PDB file of C-alpha atoms in Angstrom:
ATOM      1  CA  MET C  29      43.627  27.898  36.375  1.00 60.00           C
ATOM      2  CA  ARG C  30      42.749  24.375  34.930  1.00 58.00           C
ATOM      3  CA  VAL C  31      40.001  23.868  37.714  1.00 54.00           C
ATOM      4  CA  PHE C  32      38.598  27.351  36.764  1.00 53.00           C
ATOM      5  CA  LEU C  33      38.207  26.389  33.071  1.00 51.00           C
ATOM      6  CA  LEU C  34      36.701  23.042  34.056  1.00 51.00           C
ATOM      7  CA  LEU C  35      34.101  24.825  36.220  1.00 50.00           C
ATOM      8  CA  ILE C  36      33.304  27.393  33.416  1.00 58.00           C
ATOM      9  CA  THR C  37      32.829  24.405  30.946  1.00 56.00           C
ATOM     10  CA  ILE C  38      30.681  22.488  33.270  1.00 59.00           C
ATOM     11  CA  LEU C  39      28.433  25.558  34.099  1.00 56.00           C
ATOM     12  CA  PHE C  40      28.177  26.359  30.196  1.00 54.00           C
ATOM     13  CA  GLY C  41      27.233  22.837  29.438  1.00 56.00           C
ATOM     14  CA  VAL C  42      24.544  22.613  32.185  1.00 48.00           C
ATOM     15  CA  SER C  43      23.051  25.978  31.316  1.00 48.00           C
ATOM     16  CA  CYS C  44      22.812  24.863  27.482  1.00 49.00           C
ATOM     17  CA  LYS C  45      21.306  21.657  28.484  1.00 48.00           C
ATOM     18  CA  ASN C  46      18.631  23.293  30.863  1.00 46.00           C
ATOM     19  CA  ARG C  47      17.824  25.926  28.112  1.00 46.00           C
ATOM     20  CA  ASN C  48      17.210  23.123  25.497  1.00 48.00           C
ATOM     21  CA  GLU C  49      14.975  21.182  27.972  1.00 54.00           C
ATOM     22  CA  SER C  50      12.889  24.383  28.761  1.00 65.00           C
ATOM     23  CA  ILE C  51      11.936  24.891  25.088  1.00 76.00           C
ATOM     24  CA  ASP C  52       8.280  23.807  24.887  1.00 80.00           C
ATOM     25  CA  LEU C  53       6.906  23.793  21.389  1.00 87.00           C
ATOM     26  CA  VAL C  54       3.469  22.031  22.351  1.00 90.00           C
ATOM     27  CA  GLU C  55       0.637  24.508  21.551  1.00 91.00           C
ATOM     28  CA  TYR C  56      -3.022  24.701  22.852  1.00 91.00           C
ATOM     29  CA  GLN C  57      -6.107  26.294  21.241  1.00 89.00           C
ATOM     30  CA  ASP C  58      -9.438  26.466  23.259  1.00 89.00           C
ATOM     31  CA  GLY C  59      -7.973  23.653  25.732  1.00 88.00           C
ATOM     32  CA  LYS C  60      -7.175  21.266  22.923  1.00 94.00           C
ATOM     33  CA  GLN C  61      -3.603  20.447  21.686  1.00 94.00           C
ATOM     34  CA  LEU C  62      -2.638  21.457  18.287  1.00 93.00           C
ATOM     35  CA  LEU C  63      -1.405  18.445  16.272  1.00 93.00           C
ATOM     36  CA  THR C  64       1.885  20.096  15.238  1.00 90.00           C
ATOM     37  CA  MET C  65       4.159  17.761  17.081  1.00 89.00           C
ATOM     38  CA  ASP C  66       4.013  14.707  14.599  1.00 89.00           C
ATOM     39  CA  LYS C  67       7.677  15.222  13.718  1.00 91.00           C
ATOM     40  CA  LEU C  68       9.115  16.858  16.654  1.00 89.00           C
ATOM     41  CA  GLU C  69       9.944  16.351  20.240  1.00 89.00           C
ATOM     42  CA  ARG C  70       8.571  18.719  22.823  1.00 87.00           C
ATOM     43  CA  ASN C  71      11.930  20.439  22.881  1.00 86.00           C
ATOM     44  CA  GLY C  72      12.272  20.546  19.122  1.00 88.00           C
ATOM     45  CA  ARG C  73      14.529  17.606  18.370  1.00 90.00           C
ATOM     46  CA  GLU C  74      13.403  15.331  15.760  1.00 92.00           C
ATOM     47  CA  PHE C  75      10.806  12.776  16.718  1.00 92.00           C
ATOM     48  CA  ILE C  76      11.782   9.269  15.573  1.00 92.00           C
ATOM     49  CA  ILE C  77       8.440   7.681  14.086  1.00 92.00           C
ATOM     50  CA  PRO C  78       7.706   4.297  15.381  1.00 94.00           C
ATOM     51  CA  LYS C  79       7.262   1.131  13.333  1.00 96.00           C
ATOM     52  CA  ILE C  80       3.437  -0.055  13.022  1.00 97.00           C
ATOM     53  CA  HIS C  81       3.059  -3.622  13.155  1.00 97.00           C
ATOM     54  CA  ARG C  82      -0.077  -5.672  11.956  1.00 97.00           C
ATOM     55  CA  LEU C  83      -1.147  -9.256  12.787  1.00 97.00           C
ATOM     56  CA  SER C  84      -3.687 -10.960  10.612  1.00 96.00           C
ATOM     57  CA  LYS C  85      -4.056 -13.808   8.291  1.00 93.00           C
ATOM     58  CA  ASP C  86      -2.201 -13.975   4.877  1.00 90.00           C
ATOM     59  CA  SER C  87      -5.459 -14.140   2.980  1.00 94.00           C
ATOM     60  CA  VAL C  88      -9.277 -14.591   3.707  1.00 95.00           C
ATOM     61  CA  LEU C  89     -12.165 -16.113   1.651  1.00 96.00           C
ATOM     62  CA  VAL C  90     -14.777 -13.757   0.319  1.00 95.00           C
ATOM     63  CA  GLY C  91     -17.433 -13.259   2.937  1.00 94.00           C
ATOM     64  CA  ASN C  92     -15.242 -14.574   5.660  1.00 96.00           C
ATOM     65  CA  GLU C  93     -14.133 -12.425   8.582  1.00 97.00           C
ATOM     66  CA  LEU C  94     -10.781 -10.719   8.611  1.00 97.00           C
ATOM     67  CA  LEU C  95      -9.525  -9.862  11.919  1.00 97.00           C
ATOM     68  CA  VAL C  96      -6.540  -7.390  12.016  1.00 98.00           C
ATOM     69  CA  LYS C  97      -4.620  -6.197  15.065  1.00 98.00           C
ATOM     70  CA  ILE C  98      -2.437  -2.963  14.705  1.00 98.00           C
ATOM     71  CA  PHE C  99       0.148  -1.907  17.163  1.00 97.00           C
ATOM     72  CA  LEU C 100       3.150   0.201  17.730  1.00 97.00           C
ATOM     73  CA  GLY C 101       6.810  -1.057  17.863  1.00 94.00           C
ATOM     74  CA  ARG C 102       7.627   1.199  20.740  1.00 89.00           C
ATOM     75  CA  ASN C 103       6.515   0.823  24.381  1.00 89.00           C
ATOM     76  CA  ASP C 104       7.201   4.516  25.287  1.00 91.00           C
ATOM     77  CA  LEU C 105       4.259   5.628  23.261  1.00 94.00           C
ATOM     78  CA  ASP C 106       0.590   4.783  23.907  1.00 96.00           C
ATOM     79  CA  LEU C 107      -1.823   4.195  21.100  1.00 97.00           C
ATOM     80  CA  VAL C 108      -4.926   6.018  22.363  1.00 96.00           C
ATOM     81  CA  ASN C 109      -7.205   6.313  19.404  1.00 97.00           C
ATOM     82  CA  ALA C 110      -7.590   5.481  15.832  1.00 98.00           C
ATOM     83  CA  PHE C 111      -9.960   6.951  13.062  1.00 97.00           C
ATOM     84  CA  LEU C 112     -10.967   6.487   9.422  1.00 95.00           C
ATOM     85  CA  ASP C 113     -11.881   9.265   7.044  1.00 91.00           C
ATOM     86  CA  CYS C 114     -10.338  12.355   8.644  1.00 94.00           C
ATOM     87  CA  ASP C 115     -11.041  15.456   6.887  1.00 93.00           C
ATOM     88  CA  SER C 116      -7.655  16.526   5.419  1.00 87.00           C
ATOM     89  CA  THR C 117      -8.977  20.109   4.845  1.00 87.00           C
ATOM     90  CA  VAL C 118      -8.945  21.038   8.591  1.00 90.00           C
ATOM     91  CA  VAL C 119      -6.429  23.857   8.841  1.00 87.00           C
ATOM     92  CA  ASN C 120      -5.241  23.345  12.398  1.00 88.00           C
ATOM     93  CA  PRO C 121      -6.466  19.995  13.576  1.00 94.00           C
ATOM     94  CA  THR C 122      -6.555  19.556  17.340  1.00 95.00           C
ATOM     95  CA  VAL C 123      -6.982  16.781  19.811  1.00 96.00           C
ATOM     96  CA  ASP C 124      -9.195  16.855  22.881  1.00 95.00           C
ATOM     97  CA  THR C 125      -6.791  15.714  25.755  1.00 93.00           C
ATOM     98  CA  THR C 126      -9.714  14.173  27.679  1.00 93.00           C
ATOM     99  CA  THR C 127     -11.696  12.415  25.096  1.00 95.00           C
ATOM    100  CA  TYR C 128      -8.805  11.773  22.510  1.00 95.00           C
ATOM    101  CA  ARG C 129     -11.035  13.012  19.741  1.00 96.00           C
ATOM    102  CA  ILE C 130      -9.350  14.505  16.715  1.00 96.00           C
ATOM    103  CA  SER C 131     -11.175  17.542  15.012  1.00 95.00           C
ATOM    104  CA  GLY C 132     -12.174  16.448  11.599  1.00 94.00           C
ATOM    105  CA  CYS C 133     -12.328  12.742  12.404  1.00 95.00           C
ATOM    106  CA  SER C 134     -15.655  11.192  12.915  1.00 90.00           C
ATOM    107  CA  ARG C 135     -15.436   7.462  12.346  1.00 95.00           C
ATOM    108  CA  GLY C 136     -13.468   5.849  15.210  1.00 96.00           C
ATOM    109  CA  LEU C 137     -11.991   2.358  15.345  1.00 97.00           C
ATOM    110  CA  ILE C 138     -11.917   0.003  18.379  1.00 97.00           C
ATOM    111  CA  VAL C 139      -8.735   0.498  20.585  1.00 97.00           C
ATOM    112  CA  GLN C 140      -8.129  -1.876  23.300  1.00 96.00           C
ATOM    113  CA  ASN C 141      -4.640  -2.260  25.305  1.00 94.00           C
ATOM    114  CA  ASP C 142      -2.641  -0.145  22.820  1.00 95.00           C
ATOM    115  CA  THR C 143      -3.972  -2.252  19.970  1.00 97.00           C
ATOM    116  CA  ILE C 144      -6.289  -1.352  17.071  1.00 98.00           C
ATOM    117  CA  LEU C 145      -8.811  -3.945  16.320  1.00 98.00           C
ATOM    118  CA  ILE C 146     -10.539  -4.212  12.939  1.00 97.00           C
ATOM    119  CA  GLY C 147     -12.929  -6.875  11.840  1.00 96.00           C
ATOM    120  CA  PHE C 148     -14.785  -6.923   8.473  1.00 96.00           C
ATOM    121  CA  HIS C 149     -16.149  -9.420   5.806  1.00 96.00           C
ATOM    122  CA  PRO C 150     -14.281  -8.636   2.365  1.00 96.00           C
ATOM    123  CA  THR C 151     -16.726  -8.997  -0.475  1.00 93.00           C
ATOM    124  CA  LYS C 152     -14.792  -9.079  -3.695  1.00 94.00           C
ATOM    125  CA  PRO C 153     -11.609 -11.222  -4.497  1.00 96.00           C
ATOM    126  CA  GLY C 154      -8.033  -9.803  -5.131  1.00 96.00           C
ATOM    127  CA  VAL C 155      -5.586  -7.604  -3.467  1.00 97.00           C
ATOM    128  CA  GLN C 156      -7.395  -4.735  -1.642  1.00 96.00           C
ATOM    129  CA  ARG C 157      -6.120  -1.653   0.260  1.00 96.00           C
ATOM    130  CA  PHE C 158      -7.806  -0.621   3.599  1.00 96.00           C
ATOM    131  CA  SER C 159      -8.658   2.978   4.049  1.00 95.00           C
ATOM    132  CA  GLU C 160      -6.102   5.367   5.592  1.00 96.00           C
ATOM    133  CA  ILE C 161      -6.123   4.978   9.331  1.00 97.00           C
ATOM    134  CA  THR C 162      -5.202   8.012  11.493  1.00 97.00           C
ATOM    135  CA  ILE C 163      -3.635   6.721  14.700  1.00 97.00           C
ATOM    136  CA  LEU C 164      -3.474   9.092  17.712  1.00 97.00           C
ATOM    137  CA  THR C 165      -0.480   8.406  20.180  1.00 97.00           C
ATOM    138  CA  LYS C 166       0.523   9.910  23.393  1.00 95.00           C
ATOM    139  CA  ASP C 167       4.092   9.922  24.928  1.00 93.00           C
ATOM    140  CA  ARG C 168       5.180   9.883  28.460  1.00 92.00           C
ATOM    141  CA  LYS C 169       5.260  13.706  28.424  1.00 91.00           C
ATOM    142  CA  LYS C 170       1.637  13.771  27.306  1.00 92.00           C
ATOM    143  CA  VAL C 171       2.342  14.961  23.909  1.00 94.00           C
ATOM    144  CA  PHE C 172      -0.247  13.732  21.156  1.00 96.00           C
ATOM    145  CA  ARG C 173       0.819  12.954  17.856  1.00 95.00           C
ATOM    146  CA  THR C 174      -0.901  11.133  14.623  1.00 96.00           C
ATOM    147  CA  LEU C 175       0.452   8.793  12.311  1.00 96.00           C
ATOM    148  CA  LYS C 176      -1.079   7.591   9.049  1.00 96.00           C
ATOM    149  CA  TYR C 177      -1.252   3.933   8.283  1.00 97.00           C
ATOM    150  CA  SER C 178      -2.832   1.693   5.672  1.00 96.00           C
ATOM    151  CA  PHE C 179      -2.329  -1.907   4.666  1.00 96.00           C
ATOM    152  CA  GLU C 180      -3.223  -4.427   1.897  1.00 96.00           C
ATOM    153  CA  TYR C 181      -4.995  -7.737   2.374  1.00 96.00           C
ATOM    154  CA  LYS C 182      -5.718 -10.602   0.083  1.00 97.00           C
ATOM    155  CA  VAL C 183      -9.177 -11.861  -0.689  1.00 97.00           C
ATOM    156  CA  VAL C 184      -9.575 -15.347  -2.382  1.00 96.00           C
ATOM    157  CA  ALA C 185     -12.922 -16.355  -4.168  1.00 93.00           C
ATOM    158  CA  LYS C 186     -14.736 -19.233  -2.879  1.00 81.00           C
ATOM    159  CA  GLN C 187     -14.432 -22.413  -4.999  1.00 75.00           C
TER     160      GLN C 187
END
């Protein structure tokens, strides 16, 4: 009898596990993935948002170039594209899974080897905030998600 109960318990556990893994919440529209998975895993579990890291100088002189490198703190996600000035009024944003373009986003940033590269020459002194960046990621199961990121930088006047 104990063996029978053990077998029933194991079978029930396996069937529940398979049922959860068979759920697929990723949706497509006209061959593009809807960007509805930003906070969910493919099976409905909570998606753990990765830390975003930035490498740059602490400060820069007015007119000098500031080079900023942005990357993810997790190696199970690929950083595939990044954009500025995305239209927040797009009702159902999608991503083209072959070109990595997001609907409503037009100004792309340079992405190389899972790193966003930004170079610019600040023109006024003080603490400045960079425009919001929309980061497109892809996980190992080919699910695309977006993250929002911005950062501050300090610009010092020439003496």
